[in-house]
Each structure stands twice: as structure tokens, then as C-alpha cells.
Coordinates of C-alpha atoms in Angstrom, one line a residue:
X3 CA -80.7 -4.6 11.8
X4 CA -79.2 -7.5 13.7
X5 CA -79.0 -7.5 17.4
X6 CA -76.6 -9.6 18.8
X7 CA -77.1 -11.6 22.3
X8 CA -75.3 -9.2 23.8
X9 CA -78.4 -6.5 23.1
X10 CA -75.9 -4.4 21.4
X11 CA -75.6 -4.3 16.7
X12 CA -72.7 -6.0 15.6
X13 CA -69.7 -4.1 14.5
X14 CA -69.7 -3.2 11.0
X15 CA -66.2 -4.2 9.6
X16 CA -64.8 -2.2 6.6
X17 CA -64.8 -4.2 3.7
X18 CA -60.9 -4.8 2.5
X19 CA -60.0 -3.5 -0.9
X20 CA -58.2 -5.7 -3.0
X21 CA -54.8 -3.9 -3.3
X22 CA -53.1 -3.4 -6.6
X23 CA -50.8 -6.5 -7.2
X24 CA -46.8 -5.5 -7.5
X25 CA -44.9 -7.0 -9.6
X26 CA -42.2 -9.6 -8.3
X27 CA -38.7 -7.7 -8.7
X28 CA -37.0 -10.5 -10.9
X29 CA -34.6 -13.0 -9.0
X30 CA -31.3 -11.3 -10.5
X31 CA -32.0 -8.0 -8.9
X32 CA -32.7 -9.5 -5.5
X33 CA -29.2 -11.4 -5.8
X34 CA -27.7 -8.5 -6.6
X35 CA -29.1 -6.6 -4.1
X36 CA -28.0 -8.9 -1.3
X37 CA -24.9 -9.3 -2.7
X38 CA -24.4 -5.3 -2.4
X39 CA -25.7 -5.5 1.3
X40 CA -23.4 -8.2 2.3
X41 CA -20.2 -6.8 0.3
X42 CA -21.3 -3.3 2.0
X43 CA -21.7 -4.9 5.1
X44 CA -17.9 -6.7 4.9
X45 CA -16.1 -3.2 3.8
X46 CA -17.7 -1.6 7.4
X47 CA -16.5 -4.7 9.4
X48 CA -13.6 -2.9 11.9
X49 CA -11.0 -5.2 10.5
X50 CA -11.7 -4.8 6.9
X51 CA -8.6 -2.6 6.5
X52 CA -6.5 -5.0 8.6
X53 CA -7.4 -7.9 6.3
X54 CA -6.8 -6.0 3.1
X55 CA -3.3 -4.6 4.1
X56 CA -1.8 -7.8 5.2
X57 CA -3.6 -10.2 2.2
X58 CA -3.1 -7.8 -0.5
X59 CA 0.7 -7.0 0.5
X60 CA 1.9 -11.0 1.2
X61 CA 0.1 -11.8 -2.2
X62 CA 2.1 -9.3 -3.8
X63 CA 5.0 -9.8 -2.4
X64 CA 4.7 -13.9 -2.7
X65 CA 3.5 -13.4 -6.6
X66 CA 7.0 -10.7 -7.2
X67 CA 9.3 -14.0 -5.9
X68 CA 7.5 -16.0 -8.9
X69 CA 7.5 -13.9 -11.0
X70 CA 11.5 -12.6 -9.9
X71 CA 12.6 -16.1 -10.4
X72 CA 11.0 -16.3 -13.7
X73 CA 12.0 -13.2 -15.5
X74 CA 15.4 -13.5 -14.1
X75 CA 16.8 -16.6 -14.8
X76 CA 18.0 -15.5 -18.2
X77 CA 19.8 -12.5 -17.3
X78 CA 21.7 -14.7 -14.3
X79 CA 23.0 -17.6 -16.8
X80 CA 24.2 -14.4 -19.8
X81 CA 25.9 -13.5 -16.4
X82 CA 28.0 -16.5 -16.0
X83 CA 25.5 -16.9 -12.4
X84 CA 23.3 -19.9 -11.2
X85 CA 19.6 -19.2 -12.8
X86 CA 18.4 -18.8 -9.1
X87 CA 21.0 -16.1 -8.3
X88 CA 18.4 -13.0 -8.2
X89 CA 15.2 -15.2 -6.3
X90 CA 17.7 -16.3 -3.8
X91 CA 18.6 -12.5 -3.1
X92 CA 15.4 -11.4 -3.5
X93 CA 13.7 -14.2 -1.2
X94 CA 16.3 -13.5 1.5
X95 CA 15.7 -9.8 1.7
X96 CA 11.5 -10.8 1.5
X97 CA 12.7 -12.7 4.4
X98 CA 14.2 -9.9 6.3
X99 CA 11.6 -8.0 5.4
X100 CA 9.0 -10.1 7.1
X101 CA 11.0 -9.6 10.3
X102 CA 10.6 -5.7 9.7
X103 CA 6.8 -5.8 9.5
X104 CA 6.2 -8.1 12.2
X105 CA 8.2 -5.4 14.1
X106 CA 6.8 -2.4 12.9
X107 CA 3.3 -4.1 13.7
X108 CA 4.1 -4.4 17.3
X109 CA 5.8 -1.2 18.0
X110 CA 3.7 1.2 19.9
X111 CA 2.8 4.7 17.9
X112 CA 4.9 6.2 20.6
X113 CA 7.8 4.2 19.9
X114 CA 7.4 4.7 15.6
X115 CA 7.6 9.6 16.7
X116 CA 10.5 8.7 18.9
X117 CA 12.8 7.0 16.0
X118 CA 11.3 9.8 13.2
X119 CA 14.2 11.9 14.2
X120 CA 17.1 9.1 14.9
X121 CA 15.9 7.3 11.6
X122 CA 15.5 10.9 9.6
X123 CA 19.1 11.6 10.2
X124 CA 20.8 8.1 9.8
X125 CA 19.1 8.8 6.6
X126 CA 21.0 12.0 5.7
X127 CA 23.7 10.6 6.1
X128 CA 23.5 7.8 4.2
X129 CA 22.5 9.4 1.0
X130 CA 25.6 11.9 1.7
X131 CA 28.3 8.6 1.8
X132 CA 26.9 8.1 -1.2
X133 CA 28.9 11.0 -2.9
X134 CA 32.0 9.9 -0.7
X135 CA 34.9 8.3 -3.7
X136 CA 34.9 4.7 -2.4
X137 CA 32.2 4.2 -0.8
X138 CA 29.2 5.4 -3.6
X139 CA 28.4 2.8 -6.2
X140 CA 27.0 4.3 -9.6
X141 CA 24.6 1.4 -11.4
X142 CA 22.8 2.5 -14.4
X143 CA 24.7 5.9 -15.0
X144 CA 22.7 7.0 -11.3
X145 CA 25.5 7.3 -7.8
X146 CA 22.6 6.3 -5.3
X147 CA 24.1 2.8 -4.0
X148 CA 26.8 2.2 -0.8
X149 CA 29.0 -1.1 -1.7
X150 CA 28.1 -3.6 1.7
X151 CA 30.6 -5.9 0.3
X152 CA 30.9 -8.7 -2.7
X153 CA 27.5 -7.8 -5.0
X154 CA 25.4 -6.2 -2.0
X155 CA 24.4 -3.2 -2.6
X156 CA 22.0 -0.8 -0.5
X157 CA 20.1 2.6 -1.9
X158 CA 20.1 4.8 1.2
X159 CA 17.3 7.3 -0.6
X160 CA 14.7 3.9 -0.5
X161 CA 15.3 4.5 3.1
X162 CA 14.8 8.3 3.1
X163 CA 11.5 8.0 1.5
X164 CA 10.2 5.9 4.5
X165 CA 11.8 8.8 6.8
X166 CA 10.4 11.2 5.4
X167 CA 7.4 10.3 6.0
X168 CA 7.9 9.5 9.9
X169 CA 9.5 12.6 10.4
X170 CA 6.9 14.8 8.3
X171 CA 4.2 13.5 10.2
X172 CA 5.4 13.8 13.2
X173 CA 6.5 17.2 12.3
X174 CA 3.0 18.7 11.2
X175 CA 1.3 16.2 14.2
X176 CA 2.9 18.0 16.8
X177 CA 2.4 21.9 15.3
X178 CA -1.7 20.9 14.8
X179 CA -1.8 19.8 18.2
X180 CA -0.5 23.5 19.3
X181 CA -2.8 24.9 16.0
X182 CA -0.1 26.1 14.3
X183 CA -1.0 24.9 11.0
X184 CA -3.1 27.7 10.0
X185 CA 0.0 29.8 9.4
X186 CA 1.9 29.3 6.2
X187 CA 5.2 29.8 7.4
X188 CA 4.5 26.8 10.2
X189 CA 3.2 24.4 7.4
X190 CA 6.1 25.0 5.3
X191 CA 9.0 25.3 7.4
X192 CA 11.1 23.1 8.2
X193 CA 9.0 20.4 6.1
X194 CA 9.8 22.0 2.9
X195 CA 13.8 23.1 3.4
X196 CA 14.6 19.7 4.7
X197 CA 12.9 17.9 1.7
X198 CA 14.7 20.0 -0.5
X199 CA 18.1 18.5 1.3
X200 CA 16.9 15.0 0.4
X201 CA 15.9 16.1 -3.2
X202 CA 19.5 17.5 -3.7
X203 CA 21.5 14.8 -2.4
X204 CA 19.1 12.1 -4.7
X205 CA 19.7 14.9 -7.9
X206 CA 23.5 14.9 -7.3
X207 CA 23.7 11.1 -8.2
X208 CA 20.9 11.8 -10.9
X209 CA 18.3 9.7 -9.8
X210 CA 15.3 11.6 -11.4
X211 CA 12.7 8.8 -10.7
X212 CA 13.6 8.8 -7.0
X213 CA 13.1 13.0 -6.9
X214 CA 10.1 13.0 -8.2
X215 CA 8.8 9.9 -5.5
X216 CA 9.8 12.1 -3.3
X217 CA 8.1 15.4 -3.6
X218 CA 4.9 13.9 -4.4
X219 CA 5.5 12.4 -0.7
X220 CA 5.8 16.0 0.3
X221 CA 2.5 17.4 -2.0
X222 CA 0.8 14.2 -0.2
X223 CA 1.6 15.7 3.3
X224 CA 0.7 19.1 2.2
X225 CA -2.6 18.2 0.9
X226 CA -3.3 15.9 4.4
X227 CA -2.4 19.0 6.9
X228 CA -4.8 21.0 5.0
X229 CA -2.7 23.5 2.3
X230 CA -4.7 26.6 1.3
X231 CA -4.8 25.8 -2.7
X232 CA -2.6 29.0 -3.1
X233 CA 0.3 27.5 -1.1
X234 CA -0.5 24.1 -2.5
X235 CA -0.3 25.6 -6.5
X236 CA 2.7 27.5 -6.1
X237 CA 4.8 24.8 -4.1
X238 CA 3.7 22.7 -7.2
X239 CA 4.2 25.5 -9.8
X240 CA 8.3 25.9 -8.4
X241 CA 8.8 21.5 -8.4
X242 CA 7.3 22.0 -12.0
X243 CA 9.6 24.3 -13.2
X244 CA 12.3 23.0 -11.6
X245 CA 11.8 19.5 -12.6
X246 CA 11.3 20.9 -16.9
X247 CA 14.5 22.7 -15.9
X248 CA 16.4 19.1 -15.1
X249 CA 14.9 17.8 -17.8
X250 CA 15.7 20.1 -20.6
X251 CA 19.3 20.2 -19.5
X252 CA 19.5 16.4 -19.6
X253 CA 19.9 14.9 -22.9
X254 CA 18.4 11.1 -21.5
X255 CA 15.6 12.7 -19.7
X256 CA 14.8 14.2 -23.0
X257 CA 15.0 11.0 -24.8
X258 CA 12.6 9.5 -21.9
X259 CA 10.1 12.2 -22.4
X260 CA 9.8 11.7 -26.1
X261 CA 9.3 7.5 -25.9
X262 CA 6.0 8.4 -24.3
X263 CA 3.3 6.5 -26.5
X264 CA 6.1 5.4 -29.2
X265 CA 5.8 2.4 -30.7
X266 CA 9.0 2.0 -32.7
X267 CA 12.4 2.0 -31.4
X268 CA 13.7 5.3 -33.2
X269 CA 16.4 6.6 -34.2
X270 CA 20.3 5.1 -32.4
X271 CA 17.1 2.7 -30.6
X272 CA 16.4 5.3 -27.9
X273 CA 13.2 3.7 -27.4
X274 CA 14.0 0.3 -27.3
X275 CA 13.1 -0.7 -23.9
X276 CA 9.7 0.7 -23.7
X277 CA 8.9 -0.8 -27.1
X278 CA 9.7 -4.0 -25.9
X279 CA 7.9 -4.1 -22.9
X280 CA 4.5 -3.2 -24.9
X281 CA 5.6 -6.2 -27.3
X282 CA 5.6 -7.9 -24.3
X283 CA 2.2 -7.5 -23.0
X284 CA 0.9 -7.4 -26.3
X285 CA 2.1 -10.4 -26.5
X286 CA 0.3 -12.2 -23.7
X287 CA -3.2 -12.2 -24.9
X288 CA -5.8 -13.2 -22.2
X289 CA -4.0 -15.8 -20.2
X290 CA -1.0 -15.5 -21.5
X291 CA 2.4 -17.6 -22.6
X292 CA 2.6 -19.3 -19.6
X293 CA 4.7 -19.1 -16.4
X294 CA 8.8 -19.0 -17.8
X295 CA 7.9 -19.1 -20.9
X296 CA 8.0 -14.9 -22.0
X297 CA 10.0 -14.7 -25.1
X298 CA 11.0 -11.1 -24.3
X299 CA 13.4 -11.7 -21.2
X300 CA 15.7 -13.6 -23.6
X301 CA 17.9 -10.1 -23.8
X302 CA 15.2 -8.8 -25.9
X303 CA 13.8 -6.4 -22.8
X304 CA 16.3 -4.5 -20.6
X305 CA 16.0 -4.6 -16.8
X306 CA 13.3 -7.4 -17.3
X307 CA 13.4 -8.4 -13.2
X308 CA 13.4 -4.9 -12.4
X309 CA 11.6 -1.6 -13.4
X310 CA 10.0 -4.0 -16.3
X311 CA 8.9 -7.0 -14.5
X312 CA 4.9 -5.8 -14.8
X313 CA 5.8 -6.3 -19.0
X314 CA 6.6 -9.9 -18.3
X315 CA 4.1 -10.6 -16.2
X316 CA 1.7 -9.8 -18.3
X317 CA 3.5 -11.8 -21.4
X318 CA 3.4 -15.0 -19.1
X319 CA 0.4 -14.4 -17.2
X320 CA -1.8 -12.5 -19.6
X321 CA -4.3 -9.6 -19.0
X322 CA -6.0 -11.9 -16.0
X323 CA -2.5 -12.0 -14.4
X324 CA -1.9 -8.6 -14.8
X325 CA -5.9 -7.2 -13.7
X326 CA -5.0 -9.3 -10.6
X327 CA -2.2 -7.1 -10.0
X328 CA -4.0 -4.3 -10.3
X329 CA -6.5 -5.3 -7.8
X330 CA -3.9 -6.2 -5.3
X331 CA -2.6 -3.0 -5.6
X332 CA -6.2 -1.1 -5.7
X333 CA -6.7 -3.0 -2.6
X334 CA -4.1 -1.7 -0.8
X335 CA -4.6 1.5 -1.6
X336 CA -7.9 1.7 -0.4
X337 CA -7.3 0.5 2.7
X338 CA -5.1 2.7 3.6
X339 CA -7.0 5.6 3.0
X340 CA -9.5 4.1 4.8
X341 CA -7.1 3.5 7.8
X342 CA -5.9 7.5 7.6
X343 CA -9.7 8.6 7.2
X344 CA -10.7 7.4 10.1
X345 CA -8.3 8.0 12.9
X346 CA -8.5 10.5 15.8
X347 CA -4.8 10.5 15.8
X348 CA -2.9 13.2 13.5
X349 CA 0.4 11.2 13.5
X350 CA -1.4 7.8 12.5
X351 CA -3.5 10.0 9.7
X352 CA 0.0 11.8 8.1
X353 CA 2.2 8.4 8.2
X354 CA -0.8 6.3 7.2
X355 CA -1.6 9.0 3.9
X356 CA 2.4 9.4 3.4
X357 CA 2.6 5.9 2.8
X358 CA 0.0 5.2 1.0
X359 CA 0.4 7.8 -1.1
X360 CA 4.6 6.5 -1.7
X361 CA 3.1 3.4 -3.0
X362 CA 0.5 4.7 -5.0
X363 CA 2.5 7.0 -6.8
X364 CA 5.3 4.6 -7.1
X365 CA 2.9 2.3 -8.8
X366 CA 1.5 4.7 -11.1
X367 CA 4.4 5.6 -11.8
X368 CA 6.3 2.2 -13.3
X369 CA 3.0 0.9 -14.5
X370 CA 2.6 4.1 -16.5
X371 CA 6.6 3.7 -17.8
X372 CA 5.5 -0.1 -18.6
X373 CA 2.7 0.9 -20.6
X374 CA 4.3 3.9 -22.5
X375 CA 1.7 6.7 -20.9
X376 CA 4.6 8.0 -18.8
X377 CA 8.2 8.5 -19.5
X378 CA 10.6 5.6 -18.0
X379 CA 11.8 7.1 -14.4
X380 CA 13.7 3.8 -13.2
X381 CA 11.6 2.7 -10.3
X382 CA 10.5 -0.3 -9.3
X383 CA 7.0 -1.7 -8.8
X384 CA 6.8 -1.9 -4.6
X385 CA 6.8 -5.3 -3.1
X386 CA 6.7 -6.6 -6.7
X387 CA 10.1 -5.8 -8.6
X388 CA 13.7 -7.2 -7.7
X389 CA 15.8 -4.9 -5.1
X390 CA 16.1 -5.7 -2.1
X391 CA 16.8 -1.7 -0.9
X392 CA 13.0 -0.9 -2.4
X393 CA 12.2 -4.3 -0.7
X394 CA 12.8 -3.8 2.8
X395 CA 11.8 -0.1 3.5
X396 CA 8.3 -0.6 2.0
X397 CA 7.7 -4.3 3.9
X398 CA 8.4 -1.7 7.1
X399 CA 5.9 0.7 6.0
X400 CA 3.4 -2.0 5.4
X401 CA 3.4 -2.7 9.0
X402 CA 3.2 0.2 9.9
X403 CA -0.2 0.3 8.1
X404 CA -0.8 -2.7 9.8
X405 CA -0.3 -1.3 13.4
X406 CA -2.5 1.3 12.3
X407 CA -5.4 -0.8 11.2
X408 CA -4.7 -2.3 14.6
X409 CA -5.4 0.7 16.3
X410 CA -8.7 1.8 15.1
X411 CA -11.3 1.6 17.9
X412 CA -13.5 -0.9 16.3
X413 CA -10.5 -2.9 15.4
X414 CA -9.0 -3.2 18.9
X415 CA -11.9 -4.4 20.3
X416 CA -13.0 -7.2 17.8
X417 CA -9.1 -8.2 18.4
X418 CA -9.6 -8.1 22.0
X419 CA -12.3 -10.4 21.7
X420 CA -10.4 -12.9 20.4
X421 CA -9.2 -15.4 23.0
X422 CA -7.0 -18.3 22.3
X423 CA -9.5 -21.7 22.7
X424 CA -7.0 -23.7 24.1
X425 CA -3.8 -23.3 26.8
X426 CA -6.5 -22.1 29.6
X427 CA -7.8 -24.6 32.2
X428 CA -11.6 -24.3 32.7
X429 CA -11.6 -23.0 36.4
X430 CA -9.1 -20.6 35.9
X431 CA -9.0 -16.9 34.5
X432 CA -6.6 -14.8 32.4
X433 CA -5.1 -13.7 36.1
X434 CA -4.5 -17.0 37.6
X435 CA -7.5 -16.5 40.0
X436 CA -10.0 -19.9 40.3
X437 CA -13.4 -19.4 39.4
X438 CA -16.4 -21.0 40.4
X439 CA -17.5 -23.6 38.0
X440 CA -21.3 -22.5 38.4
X441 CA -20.6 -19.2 37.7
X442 CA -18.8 -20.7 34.4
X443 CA -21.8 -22.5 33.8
X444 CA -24.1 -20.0 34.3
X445 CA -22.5 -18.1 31.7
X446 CA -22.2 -20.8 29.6
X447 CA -25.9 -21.5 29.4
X448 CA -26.8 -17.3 29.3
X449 CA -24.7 -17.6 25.8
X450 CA -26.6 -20.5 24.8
X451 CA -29.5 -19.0 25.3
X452 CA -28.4 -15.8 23.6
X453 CA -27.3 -17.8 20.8
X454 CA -30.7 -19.6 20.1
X455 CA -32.6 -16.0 20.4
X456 CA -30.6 -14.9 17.2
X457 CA -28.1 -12.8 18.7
X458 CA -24.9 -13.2 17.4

């Protein structure tokens, strides 16, 4: 054996097997992976849901004006009006609708429980002037609308949704913070008696589409406070009956109910609108017609700039156009269950659900009129259709999903992080107190140095 100079043998290294070669993952897989880590990585960023709620509502809202302006310019000129009579109405109330977000995104959560009541009864009575001779306006057969004066016209139950919801949730907040819940009695009263008020004063002027809004707001609440599915079935199993009870005794709600999936007008044309408005995006291919250039909104399709404006959308702007919309709206949606799974606060998590379970169902609801899986309930698409009373209530609930997303722990401190680069002198703090530049300096270099580490 081999001594070494040391007088002691050499250590005897183990011999290295050669190890089995893996195969190389192919290139696509690996893009795809990192593409999943870095989309993954953007939903958990704390301001995700922030992002998402303001993008996806201003592009909805700013994509409604066009296509407002487009689908109405024929139904102003058969009305003796200027072709931009609907977009200027519409683009006003967008504009005092701004004003109401940036509001309700700066109010305290405080401030939003202590106007639940005030707002819940201004409410109430608005949708009982309604019935008042002189004052109600009936439009399409429904008495839902108070006259402001020359061809303004308000819908006080667009309003109610929105306090419902504030009220509710600050109803069932303050009951789980004495646990109070867990009785049945608690959970249903006086949530479900004063709903039924609302739901009768919207039924007297026969607005069935606006009911039914409505108590799914209230199942929405239910199923957030935690219903036993006993309670939860048999609320549902009474608003079913009640609801095939309205519509049996109503011969147009039984004319809506059997244009589901028709593809012919009928018989006396019952089922000429929804016809039309599949004509429409049948008729719109992949890219469709082109911006102004539907053929339907030349009289063909009723309420073209309202309940239908998702038909001529997709005529002009094609199954791309319409997809977009979709995502918009899926967007939205997700972030504000995102924004009412995550809070610690009750209130946030009931008035964050509420509304985002309004708009939801809302826009299931018209999109599933527009594309004959539903029968036609007369309500707009939010933030997308022309009506200014639909308009401003659900801009306000939109910032209050914004203040919410605000809120989050995660999100207050990345936007506490962000300081304004310029408007601050260099020796002088957020107090007015002079620093030393060294100090300034020192940390200057320590972020430097962090930087060029790899922290970021």
C-alpha cells in the first residue's frame, strides 16, 4: 500500500457513480411553469384586489359610454333628439358617479355603519313616493321612477338595493359581535321583515326584475352570516313559491318565461325582442360589424341602449368584444370575494359579499335574458347599460369595494410605503423636523447596499 509523507495511507475516495441522466423538461413546460409562478405570485400581491376593482370597473364603465353612444344614436334621431342625447346623459351621470366613488373610497368604515340607517330610510321613503299620484312615473308598464323635472327621472329601488346591503351588514355585524347569530330568530329578524317591505313597495309598481335582485341580495347575506341549510332551503322554498305565484298571475311574466331558448318571434311577436338580440350577436361573428355599424339598433331591437346593449355589443364588436366583457366582469367578481374572504372585519366581509354578489347576479341575470337562457327581467348590465339611477348607486358601491381593498393589512402597508418623490426638501421630514444630512446619507448608502445584495 502507499504511504504518504505524512507516514499515514492515503484516503481511499469512493469512486462516483455515474448517475442516470434526466431528461431536459422541454422549453414550453418550463415557460409555462414560470409563467404560472409569476401570475400566482401577482394574484397574492396585497393590492391585487385593489387593482382589479378600480381597472376592471373604469374599463367597464368607459367601454358602456361607447358603446351607449353607439347603440343609441338611432333611437334619439326616431325621437325627434340630437344623436348624442343619451351619451351626454349618461356621461354626466358617469361623471357624478366618479365623485361618488372617490367619496365612498375615502370614507372611513365607521362613517359607511353610521349612514346604513339614515340611507336605509331615505330609501323607504323614496320607493313609497313612488305610489304617490303625481309624483310616480310609470315607464315600460313598471311605477318605479320619481319625475326630478323635464326628462330626469330617478328609480329610488336602484338606491334601496345599495341600502340594503349597508344596513344588512351592519345589522348581522353587530348581532355576531354579541354571538347572536347562532339563533335563528336573531338571523332572521328584522333582516327578513324589512326586506319583505322593500320587495312589496318594488311588486306594487311591478318591477319583477328588481324583486328578484333583491332577495338574492338577501340569500347572499344569509349564506355570508352562516344559515343552517334548513333555514337557508326554506327561506328559498317560500321566495320560490311566491315568486311562481307572481308569475302565473301575470300574463307578461308568462309570455317572458316561455321566450326562454325561442328562436322565432311567435305568435302576436311575444318574442320579438329576445329574438332579435340573438340575431344580433349571431350576427357579429368573431370581430364583428364594426363600431356603429350594428344593423339591429335601426328599430329592429327594443331597448337597444338599455337591458339589450350586451346584443349590440356583440354585433359591432364580435365574440372578442363580448369575451372581454366577460372578463371585465369575472374580474370584478373575483376580487371582491377575495376582498370579503379575507377581512377580520364582519361589516367589511357582509357589504363587500352583498355587493358583489348585486353585481353578480345582476349580470347573470341580463346576460342570461340577452342570450335567451333566462327570461327577460328588465335590468340593466351594471356600469355597462344606459340609466343613470343603476349608474350612480353601483359607481358608490364600487368604492366602497375600493375602501375595502384599501383596508386589508397587506394593502395598507404597501400603500403606506408609497411616498410622493417630489414636494419634500432633502433635510426635512414628513413633520417639519431637519434632519441630519449624514444620517440621510447613511441611509442612503445602507439601501444601496441592500439593493446590490439582491434584496428588493
Amino acid at each position: 500500500m502507499p504511504v504518504s509523507h505524512t507516514g499515514r495511507p492515503p484516503v481511499q475516495r469512493a469512486v462516483r457513480r455515474p448517475s442516470a441522466a434526466r431528461p431536459p423538461r422541454p422549453a414550453r413546460e418550463n415557460a409555462l411553469r414560470r409563467l404560472h409562478t409569476r401570475l400566482r405570485r401577482a394574484w397574492d400581491r396585497p393590492l391585487t384586489a385593489y387593482y382589479l376593482i378600480l381597472g376592471s370597473s373604469l374599463l367597464i364603465t368607459v367601454l358602456g359610454l361607447v358603446m351607449v353612444y353607439s347603440a343609441s344614436q338611432i333611437t334619439a334621431l326616431q325621437l325627434s333628439l340630437p344623436g348624442s342625447y343619451f351619451f351626454r346623459k349618461q356621461f354626466l351621470a358617469a361623471l357624478i358617479g366618479a365623485g361618488l366613488l372617490a367619496a365612498a373610497m375615502r370614507m372611513p368604515v365607521k362613517l359607511h355603519r353610521a349612514l346604513a340607517y339614515p340611507f336605509l330610510a331615505v330609501a323607504v321613503c323614496l320607493m313609497a313616493l313612488v305610489q304617490v299620484p303625481g309624483i310616480g312615473v310609470a315607464v315600460n308598464g313598471n311605477q318605479n321612477w320619481i319625475s326630478l323635472g323635464g326628462s330626469f327621472l330617478v328609480q329610488p329601488s336602484e338606491f334601496g338595493k345599495l341600502a340594503l346591503i349597508l344596513w344588512g351588514a351592519d345589522l348581522l355585524a353587530r348581532k355576531e359581535d354579541r354571538n347572536l347569530l347562532a339563533q335563528w330568530k336573531h338571523m332572521l329578524v328584522p333582516l327578513v321583515p324589512a326586506t319583505f317591505l322593500l320587495l312589496g313597495l318594488i311588486m306594487i309598481g311591478s318591477d319583477m326584475g328588481t324583486a328578484v335582485i333583491l332577495a338574492v341580495i338577501l340569500f347572499g347575506l344569509l349564506w355570508l352570516a352562516g344559515a343552517p341549510t334548513r333555514l337557508f332551503a326554506g327561506v328559498l322554498a317560500v321566495a320560490a313559491l311566491v315568486s311562481a305565484y307572481l308569475i302565473k298571475t301575470s300574463s307578461n311574466r308568462m309570455d317572458r318565461m316561455s321566450c326562454i331558448g325561442a328562436t322565432d318571434p311567435g305568435p302576436q311577436d311575444i318574442c320579438w325582442q329576445a329574438v332579435h338580440g340573438l340575431y344580433a350577436l349571431a350576427s357579429g361573428g368573431l370581430f364583428g360589424s364594426g363600431l356603429g355599424a350594428s344593423v339591429e339598433k335601426w328599430g329592429q331591437l327594443p331597448e337597444a341602449h338599455t337591458d339589450f346593449i350586451f346584443a349590440i355589443t356583440g354585433e359591432e364588436l364580435g365574440l372578442m368584444g363580448t369575451l372581454s366583457v366577460l372578463a371585465l366582469f369575472a374580474a370584478l367578481g373575483y376580487a371582491g370575494i377575495r376582498v370579503a374572504g379575507r377581512t377580520e372585519d364582519p361589516f367589511v366581509r357582509y357589504a363587500a359579499g352583498g355587493v358583489t354578489t348585486w353585481i353578480m347576479a345582476q349580470t347573470v341575470i341580463n346576460l342570461g335574458a340577452v342570450l335567451g337562457l333566462l327570461p327577460i327581467a328588465g335590468v340593466p348590465l351594471p356600469l355597462f347599460s344606459y340609466g343613470g339611477s343603476a349608474l350612480l348607486p353601483t359607481m358608490f358601491a364600487i368604492g366602497l369595494l375600493i375602501a375595502f381593498a384599501r383596508e386589508e393589512p397587506g394593502a395598507r402597508a404597501a400603500l403606506a410605503l408609497r411616498q410622493p418623490r417630489f414636494g419634500r426638501k432633502r433635510g426635512t421630514g414628513g413633520t417639519g423636523s431637519k434632519r441630519n444630512p449624514r444620517s440621510w446619507n447613511t441611509m442612503r448608502r445602507r439601501a444601496s447596499a441592500a439593493r446590490s445584495s439582491g434584496e428588493r
